[in-house]
Coordinates of C-alpha atoms and ligand atoms in Angstrom, one line a residue:
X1 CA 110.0 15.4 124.9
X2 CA 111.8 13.8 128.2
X3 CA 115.1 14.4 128.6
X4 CA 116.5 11.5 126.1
X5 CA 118.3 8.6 127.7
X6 CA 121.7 7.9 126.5
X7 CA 123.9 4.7 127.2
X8 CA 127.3 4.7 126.2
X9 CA 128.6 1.2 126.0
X10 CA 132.5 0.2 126.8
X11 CA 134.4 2.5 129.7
X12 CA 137.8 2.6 127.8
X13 CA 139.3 5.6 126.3
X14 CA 136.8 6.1 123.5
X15 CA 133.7 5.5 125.5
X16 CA 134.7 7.8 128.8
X17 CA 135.8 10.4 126.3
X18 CA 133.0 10.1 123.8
X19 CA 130.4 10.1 127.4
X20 CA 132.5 13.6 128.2
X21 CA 131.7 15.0 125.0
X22 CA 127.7 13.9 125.3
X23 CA 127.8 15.5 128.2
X24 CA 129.6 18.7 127.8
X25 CA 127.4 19.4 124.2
X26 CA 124.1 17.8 125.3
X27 CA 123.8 19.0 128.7
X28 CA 119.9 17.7 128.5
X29 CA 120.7 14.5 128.3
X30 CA 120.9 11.6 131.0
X31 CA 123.9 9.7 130.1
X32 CA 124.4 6.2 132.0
X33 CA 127.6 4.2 130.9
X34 CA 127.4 0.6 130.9
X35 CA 130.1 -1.8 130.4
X36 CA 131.8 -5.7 130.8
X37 CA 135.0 -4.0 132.0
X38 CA 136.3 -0.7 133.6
X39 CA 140.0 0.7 134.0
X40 CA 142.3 -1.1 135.0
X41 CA 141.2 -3.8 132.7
X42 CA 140.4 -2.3 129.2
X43 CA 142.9 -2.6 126.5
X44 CA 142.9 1.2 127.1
X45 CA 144.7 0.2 130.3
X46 CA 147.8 -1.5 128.4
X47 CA 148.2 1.1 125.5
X48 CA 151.5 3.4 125.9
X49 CA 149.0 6.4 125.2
X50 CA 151.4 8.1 123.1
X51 CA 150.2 11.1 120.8
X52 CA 151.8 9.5 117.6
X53 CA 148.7 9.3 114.8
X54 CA 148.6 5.6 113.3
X55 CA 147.5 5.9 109.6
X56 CA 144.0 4.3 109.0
X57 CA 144.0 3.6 105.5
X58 CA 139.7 4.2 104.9
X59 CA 139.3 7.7 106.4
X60 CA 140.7 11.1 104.5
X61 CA 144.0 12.2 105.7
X62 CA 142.1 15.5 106.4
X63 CA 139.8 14.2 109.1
X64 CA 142.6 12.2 110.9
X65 CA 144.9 15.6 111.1
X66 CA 141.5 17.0 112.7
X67 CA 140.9 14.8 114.8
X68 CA 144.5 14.5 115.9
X69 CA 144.9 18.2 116.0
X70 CA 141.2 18.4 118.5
X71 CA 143.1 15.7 120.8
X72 CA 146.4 17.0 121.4
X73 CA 145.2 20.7 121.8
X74 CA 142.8 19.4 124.3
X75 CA 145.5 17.3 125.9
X76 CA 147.9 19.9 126.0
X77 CA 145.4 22.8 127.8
X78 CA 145.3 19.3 130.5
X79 CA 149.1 18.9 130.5
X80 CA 149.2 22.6 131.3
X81 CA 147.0 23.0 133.8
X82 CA 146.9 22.2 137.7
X83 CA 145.3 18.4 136.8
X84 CA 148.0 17.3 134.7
X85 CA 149.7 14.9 137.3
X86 CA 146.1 13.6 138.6
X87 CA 144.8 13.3 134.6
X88 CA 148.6 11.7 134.0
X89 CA 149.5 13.8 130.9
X90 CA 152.9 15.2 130.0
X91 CA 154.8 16.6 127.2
X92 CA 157.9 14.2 126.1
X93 CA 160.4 14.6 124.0
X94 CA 161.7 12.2 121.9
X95 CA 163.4 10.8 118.3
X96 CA 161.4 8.9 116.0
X97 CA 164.6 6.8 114.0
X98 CA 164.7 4.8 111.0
X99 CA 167.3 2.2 108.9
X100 CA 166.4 3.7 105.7
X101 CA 164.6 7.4 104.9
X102 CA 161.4 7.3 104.7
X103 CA 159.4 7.9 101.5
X104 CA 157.4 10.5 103.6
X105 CA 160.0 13.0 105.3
X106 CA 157.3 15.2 106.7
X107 CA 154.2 12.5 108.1
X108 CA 150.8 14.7 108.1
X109 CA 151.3 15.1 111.6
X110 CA 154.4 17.1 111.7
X111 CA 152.8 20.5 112.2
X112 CA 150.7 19.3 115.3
X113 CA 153.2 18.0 117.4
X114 CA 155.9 20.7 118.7
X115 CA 159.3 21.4 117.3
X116 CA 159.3 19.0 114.5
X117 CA 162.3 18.6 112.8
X118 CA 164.8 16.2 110.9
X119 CA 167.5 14.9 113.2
X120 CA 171.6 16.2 113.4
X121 CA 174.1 14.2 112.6
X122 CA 174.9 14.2 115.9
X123 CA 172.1 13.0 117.8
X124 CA 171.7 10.5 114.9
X125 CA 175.0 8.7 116.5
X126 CA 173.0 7.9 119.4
X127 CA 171.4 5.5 116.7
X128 CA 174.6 3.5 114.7
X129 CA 172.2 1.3 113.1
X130 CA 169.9 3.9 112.0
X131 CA 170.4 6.8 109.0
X132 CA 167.5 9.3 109.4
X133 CA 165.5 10.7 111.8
X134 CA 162.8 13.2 113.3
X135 CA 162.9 15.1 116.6
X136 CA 159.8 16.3 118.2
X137 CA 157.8 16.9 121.3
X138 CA 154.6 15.0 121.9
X139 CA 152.2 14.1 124.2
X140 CA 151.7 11.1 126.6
X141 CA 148.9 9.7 128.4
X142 CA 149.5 7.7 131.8
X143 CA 146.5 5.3 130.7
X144 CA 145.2 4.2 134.1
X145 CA 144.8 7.8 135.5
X146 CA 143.8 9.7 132.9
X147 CA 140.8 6.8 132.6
X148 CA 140.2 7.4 136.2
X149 CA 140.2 10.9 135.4
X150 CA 137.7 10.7 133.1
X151 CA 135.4 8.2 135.3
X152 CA 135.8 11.1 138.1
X153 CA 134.7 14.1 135.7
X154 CA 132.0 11.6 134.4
X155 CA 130.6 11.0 138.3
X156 CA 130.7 14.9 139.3
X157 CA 128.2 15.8 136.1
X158 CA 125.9 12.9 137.6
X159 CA 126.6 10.0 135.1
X160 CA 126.2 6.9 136.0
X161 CA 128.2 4.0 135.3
X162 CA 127.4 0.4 135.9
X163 CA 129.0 -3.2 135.3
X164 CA 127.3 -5.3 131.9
X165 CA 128.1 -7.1 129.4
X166 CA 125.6 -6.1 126.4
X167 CA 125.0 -9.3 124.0
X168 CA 122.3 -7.2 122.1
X169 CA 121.9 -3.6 121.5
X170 CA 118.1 -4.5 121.0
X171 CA 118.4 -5.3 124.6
X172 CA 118.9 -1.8 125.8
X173 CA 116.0 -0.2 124.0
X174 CA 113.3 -0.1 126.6
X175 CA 115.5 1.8 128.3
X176 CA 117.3 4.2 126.3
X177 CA 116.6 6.8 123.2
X178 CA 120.0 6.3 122.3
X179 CA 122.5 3.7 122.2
X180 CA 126.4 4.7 121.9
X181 CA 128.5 1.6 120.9
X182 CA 132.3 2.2 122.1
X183 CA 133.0 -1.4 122.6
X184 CA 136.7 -1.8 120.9
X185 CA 137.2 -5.3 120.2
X186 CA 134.1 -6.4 121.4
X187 CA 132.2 -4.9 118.6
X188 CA 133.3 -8.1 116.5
X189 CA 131.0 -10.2 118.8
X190 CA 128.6 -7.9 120.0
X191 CA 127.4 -6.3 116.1
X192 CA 129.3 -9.1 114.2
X193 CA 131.6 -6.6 112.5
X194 CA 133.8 -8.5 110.0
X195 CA 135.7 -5.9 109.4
X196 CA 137.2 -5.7 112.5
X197 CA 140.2 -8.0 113.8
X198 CA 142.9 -8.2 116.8
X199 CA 146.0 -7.1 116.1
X200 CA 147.8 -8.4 119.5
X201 CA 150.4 -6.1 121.2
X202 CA 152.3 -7.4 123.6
X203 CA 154.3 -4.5 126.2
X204 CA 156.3 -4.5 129.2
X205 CA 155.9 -1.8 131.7
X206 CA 159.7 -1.1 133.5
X207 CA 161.3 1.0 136.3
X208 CA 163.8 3.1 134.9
X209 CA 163.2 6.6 135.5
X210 CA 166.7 7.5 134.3
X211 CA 165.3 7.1 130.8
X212 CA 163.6 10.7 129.6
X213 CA 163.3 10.7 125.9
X214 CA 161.0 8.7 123.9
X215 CA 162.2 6.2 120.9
X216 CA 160.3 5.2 118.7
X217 CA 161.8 2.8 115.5
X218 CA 159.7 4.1 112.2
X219 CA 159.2 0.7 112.1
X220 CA 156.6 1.0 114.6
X221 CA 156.9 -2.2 115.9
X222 CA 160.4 -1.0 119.0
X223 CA 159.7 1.3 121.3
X224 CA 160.3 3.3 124.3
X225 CA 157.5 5.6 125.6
X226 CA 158.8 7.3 129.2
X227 CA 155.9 7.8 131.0
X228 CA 155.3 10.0 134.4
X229 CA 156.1 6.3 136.8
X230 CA 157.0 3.7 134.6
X231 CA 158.2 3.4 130.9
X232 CA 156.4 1.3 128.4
X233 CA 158.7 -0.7 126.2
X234 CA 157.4 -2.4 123.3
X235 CA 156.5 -4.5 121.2
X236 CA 154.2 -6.8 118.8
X237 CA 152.0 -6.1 116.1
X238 CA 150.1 -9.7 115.6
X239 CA 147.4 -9.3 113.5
X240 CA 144.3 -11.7 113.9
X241 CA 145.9 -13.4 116.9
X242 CA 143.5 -13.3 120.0
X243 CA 145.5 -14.6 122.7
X244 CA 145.8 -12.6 125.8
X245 CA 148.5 -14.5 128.2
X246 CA 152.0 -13.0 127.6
X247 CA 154.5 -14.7 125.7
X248 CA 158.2 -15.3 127.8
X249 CA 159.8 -16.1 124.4
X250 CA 158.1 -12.2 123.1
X251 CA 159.1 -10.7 126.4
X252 CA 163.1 -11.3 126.1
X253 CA 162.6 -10.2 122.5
X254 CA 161.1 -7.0 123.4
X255 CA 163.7 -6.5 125.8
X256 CA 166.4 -7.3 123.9
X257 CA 165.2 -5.1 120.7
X258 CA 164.9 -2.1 123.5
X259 CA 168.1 -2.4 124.9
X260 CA 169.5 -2.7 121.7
X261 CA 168.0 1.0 120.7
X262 CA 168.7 2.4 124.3
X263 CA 171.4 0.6 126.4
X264 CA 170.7 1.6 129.7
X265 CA 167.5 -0.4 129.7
X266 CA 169.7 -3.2 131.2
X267 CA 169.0 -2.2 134.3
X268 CA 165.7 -1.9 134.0
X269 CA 163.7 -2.9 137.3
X270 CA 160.1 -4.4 138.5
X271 CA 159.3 -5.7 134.5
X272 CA 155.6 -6.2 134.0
X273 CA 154.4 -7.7 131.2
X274 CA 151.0 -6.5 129.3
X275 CA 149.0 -7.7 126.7
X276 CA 146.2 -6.1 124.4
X277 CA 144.2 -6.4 121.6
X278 CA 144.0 -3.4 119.3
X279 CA 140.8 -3.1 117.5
X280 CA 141.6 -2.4 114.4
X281 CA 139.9 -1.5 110.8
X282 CA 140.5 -0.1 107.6
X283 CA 138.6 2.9 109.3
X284 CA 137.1 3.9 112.4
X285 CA 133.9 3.4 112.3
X286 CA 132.1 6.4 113.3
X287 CA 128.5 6.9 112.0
X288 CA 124.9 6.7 113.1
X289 CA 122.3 3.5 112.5
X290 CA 118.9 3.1 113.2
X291 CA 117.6 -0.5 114.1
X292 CA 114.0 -1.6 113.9
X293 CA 112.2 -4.5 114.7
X294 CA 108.6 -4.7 114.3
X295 CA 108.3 -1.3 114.1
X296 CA 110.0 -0.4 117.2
X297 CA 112.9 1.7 116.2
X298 CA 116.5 2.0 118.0
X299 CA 119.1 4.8 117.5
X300 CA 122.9 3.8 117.6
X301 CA 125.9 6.0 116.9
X302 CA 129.2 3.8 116.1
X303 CA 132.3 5.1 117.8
X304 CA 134.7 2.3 117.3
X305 CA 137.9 0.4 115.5
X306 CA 140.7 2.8 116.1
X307 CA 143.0 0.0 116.1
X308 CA 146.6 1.4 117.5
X309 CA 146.0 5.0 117.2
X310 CA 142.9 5.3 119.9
X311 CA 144.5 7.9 122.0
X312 CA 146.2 9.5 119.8
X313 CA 142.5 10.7 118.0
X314 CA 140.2 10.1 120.8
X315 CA 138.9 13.7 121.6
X316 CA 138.3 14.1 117.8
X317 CA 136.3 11.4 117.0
X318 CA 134.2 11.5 120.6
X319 CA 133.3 15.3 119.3
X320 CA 132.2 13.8 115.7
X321 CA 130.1 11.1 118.2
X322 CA 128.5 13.7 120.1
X323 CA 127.5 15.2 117.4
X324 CA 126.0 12.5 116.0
X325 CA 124.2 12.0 119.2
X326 CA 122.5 15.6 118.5
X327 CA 121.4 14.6 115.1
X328 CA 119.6 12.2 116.7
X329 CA 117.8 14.0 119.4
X330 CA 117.0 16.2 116.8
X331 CA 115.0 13.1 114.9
X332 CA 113.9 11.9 117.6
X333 CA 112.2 15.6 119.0
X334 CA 111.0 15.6 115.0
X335 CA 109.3 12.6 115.2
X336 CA 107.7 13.7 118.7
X337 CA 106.3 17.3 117.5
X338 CA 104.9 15.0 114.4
X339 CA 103.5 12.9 116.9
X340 CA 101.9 15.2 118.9
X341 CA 99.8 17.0 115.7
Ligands
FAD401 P1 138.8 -0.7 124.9 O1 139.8 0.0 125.8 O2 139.1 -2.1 124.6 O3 137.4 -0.5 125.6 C1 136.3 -1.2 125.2 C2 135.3 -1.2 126.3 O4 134.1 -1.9 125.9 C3 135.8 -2.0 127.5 O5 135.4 -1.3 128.7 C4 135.0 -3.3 127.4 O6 134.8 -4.0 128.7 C5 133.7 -2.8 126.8 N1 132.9 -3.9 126.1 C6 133.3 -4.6 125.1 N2 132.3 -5.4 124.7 C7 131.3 -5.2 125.5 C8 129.9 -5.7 125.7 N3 129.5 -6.6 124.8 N4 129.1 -5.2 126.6 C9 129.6 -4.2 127.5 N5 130.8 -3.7 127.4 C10 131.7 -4.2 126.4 N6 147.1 4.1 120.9 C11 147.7 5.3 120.9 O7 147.1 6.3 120.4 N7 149.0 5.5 121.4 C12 149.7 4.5 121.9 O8 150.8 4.7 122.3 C13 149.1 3.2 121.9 N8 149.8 2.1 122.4 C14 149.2 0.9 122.4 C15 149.9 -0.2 122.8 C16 149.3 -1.5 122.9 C17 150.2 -2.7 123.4 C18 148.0 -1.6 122.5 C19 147.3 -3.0 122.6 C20 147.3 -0.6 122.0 C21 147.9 0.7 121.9 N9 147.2 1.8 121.4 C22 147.7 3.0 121.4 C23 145.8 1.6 120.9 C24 144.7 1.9 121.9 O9 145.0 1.2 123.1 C25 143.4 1.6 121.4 O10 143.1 2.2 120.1 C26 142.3 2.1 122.4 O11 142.6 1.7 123.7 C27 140.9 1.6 122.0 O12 140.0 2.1 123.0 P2 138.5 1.5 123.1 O13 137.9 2.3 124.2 O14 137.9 1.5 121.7 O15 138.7 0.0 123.5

């Protein structure tokens, strides 16, 4: 059989990442990525890119820890390596701080992240309004370059990457073995998944490089995420709501809940405000499908709806899609040697 075709559609986090992986395990492959939008305008471009796992209610807690643990020990060999400023990934440290202790002291998480550990009475009076507390070390993604990053590793292994909207998978299959749908949001539309809603986050990205340490309200909702340039201070959890112009009453809120959590933020400088929509599910979903149409067959593999927790898992799931992707060149070889008898 031909090298088989593979299109990977959306050029966010999850479709770069999950085009890396096809590539890296399937080096017989062509792999062309197609898609409406590239970086700077995916929703992977407004994300904080924090390594702090969202909980996704469908999927065993055993495969999130996996594929948490796959993404931040690939993320950390990057963050300490000589591409680290290029790729945009550091270490941060940071308090995670809460009004009321948790029923869960110790999140599943704990023993992937570094230096986990409940907070002193000390640094706790940092936090008057808060009671409990966990310190740790993480990592961050820059969004915007490490996407880039992934587009330029992409390019140098000879993929190619082109501007489309896709309203049909079916339209893809004269041209591809293998379709790879990492579409985000846009999988509502372009597979009519009910499942999958908006939940609207709304961000500002500041100047204030005084600020090192990351805060995060257990809440989940306040926020502040120091990246390498700018700091990402959130934010809004709005679930069903699909409007992308920023809100000036939501931005002084934001800013205000912040400041309240870290002072200093009143001088914050150069405010830009960001909005996204998190495509979000009770799990990701992450699984192969094979259309047909009179007769004519089309493989998909499913690598999508990982809501606000995208980079946190993304290396793990884009493995568990590339593997997919070999289950199906392996069916698809099958049917050829049948073929051929
Ligand atoms: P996207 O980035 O939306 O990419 C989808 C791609 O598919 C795009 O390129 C789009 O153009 C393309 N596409 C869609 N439909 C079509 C079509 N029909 N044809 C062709 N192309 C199509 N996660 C964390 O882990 N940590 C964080 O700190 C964090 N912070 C966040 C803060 C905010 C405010 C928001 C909104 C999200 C945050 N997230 C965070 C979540 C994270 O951003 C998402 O989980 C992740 O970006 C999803 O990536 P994706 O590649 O699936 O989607």
């Amino acid at each position: 059989m031909a090298a088989p075709k593979v299109a990977v559609v959306g050029a966010g986090v999850i479709g770069l990442s999950t085009a890396l992986c096809i590539v890296e395990t399937c080096p017989s492959c062509s792999v062309t990525v197609l898609s409406e939008q590239f970086s700077p305008n995916t929703t992977s471009d407004v994300a904080a890119g924090m390594l702090i796992p969202h909980t996704y209610p469908g999927t065993p807690i055993h495969v999130q820890k996996q594929w948490f643990k796959e993404t931040f020990t690939y993320l950390f060999a990057i963050s300490n390596s000589a591409e680290a400023s290029e790729a945009g990934i550091h270490l941060v440290s940071g308090w995670q701080v809460f009004k009321n202790t948790p029923k869960e002291e110790l999140p599943f998480w704990s023993d992937v992240v570094l230096g986990f550990r409940p907070m002193s009475e000390a640094e706790l009076q940092k936090f008057p309004q808060h009671q409990f507390g966990q310190a740790f070390t993480t990592l961050k993604c820059d969004c915007p370059p490490y996407l880039l990053w992934l587009e330029k590793r992409l390019k140098a292994t000879g993929v190619q990457m082109y501007t489309r909207k896709v309203a049909d998978l079916w339209e893809l299959h004269s041209e591809y073995n293998i379709v790879v749908n990492c579409t985000g949001i846009g999988a509502h539309q372009l597979v009519g998944d009910k499942k999958l809603f908006p939940v609207r986050g709304q961000v500002l990205k500041v100047h204030a490089p005084w600020v090192k340490n990351f805060i995060r309200d257990g809440d989940g909702i306040t926020y502040i995420y120091p990246g390498i340039h700018r700091i990402t201070i959130g934010g809004t959890r709005e679930k069903e709501n699909w409007n992308l112009s920023p809100d000036p009453g939501t931005t002084k809120d934001i800013f205000d809940r912040c400041c309240s959590l870290e002072p200093s933020l009143q001088g914050a400088q150069d405010i830009k405000v960001k909005v996204g929509l998190r495509p979000s599910r009770q799990c990701v979903r992450l699984q192969r499908e094979v259309l047909s149409q009179g007769g004519v067959k089309l493989l998909v593999v499913h690598n999508y709806g990982h809501g606000a927790g995208g980079f946190s898992v993304h290396r793990g799931t884009a493995k568990e899609a590339a593997r997919l992707v070999r289950e199906c060149i392996a069916a698809l070889q099958g049917a050829s040697s049948r073929a051929k008898l």
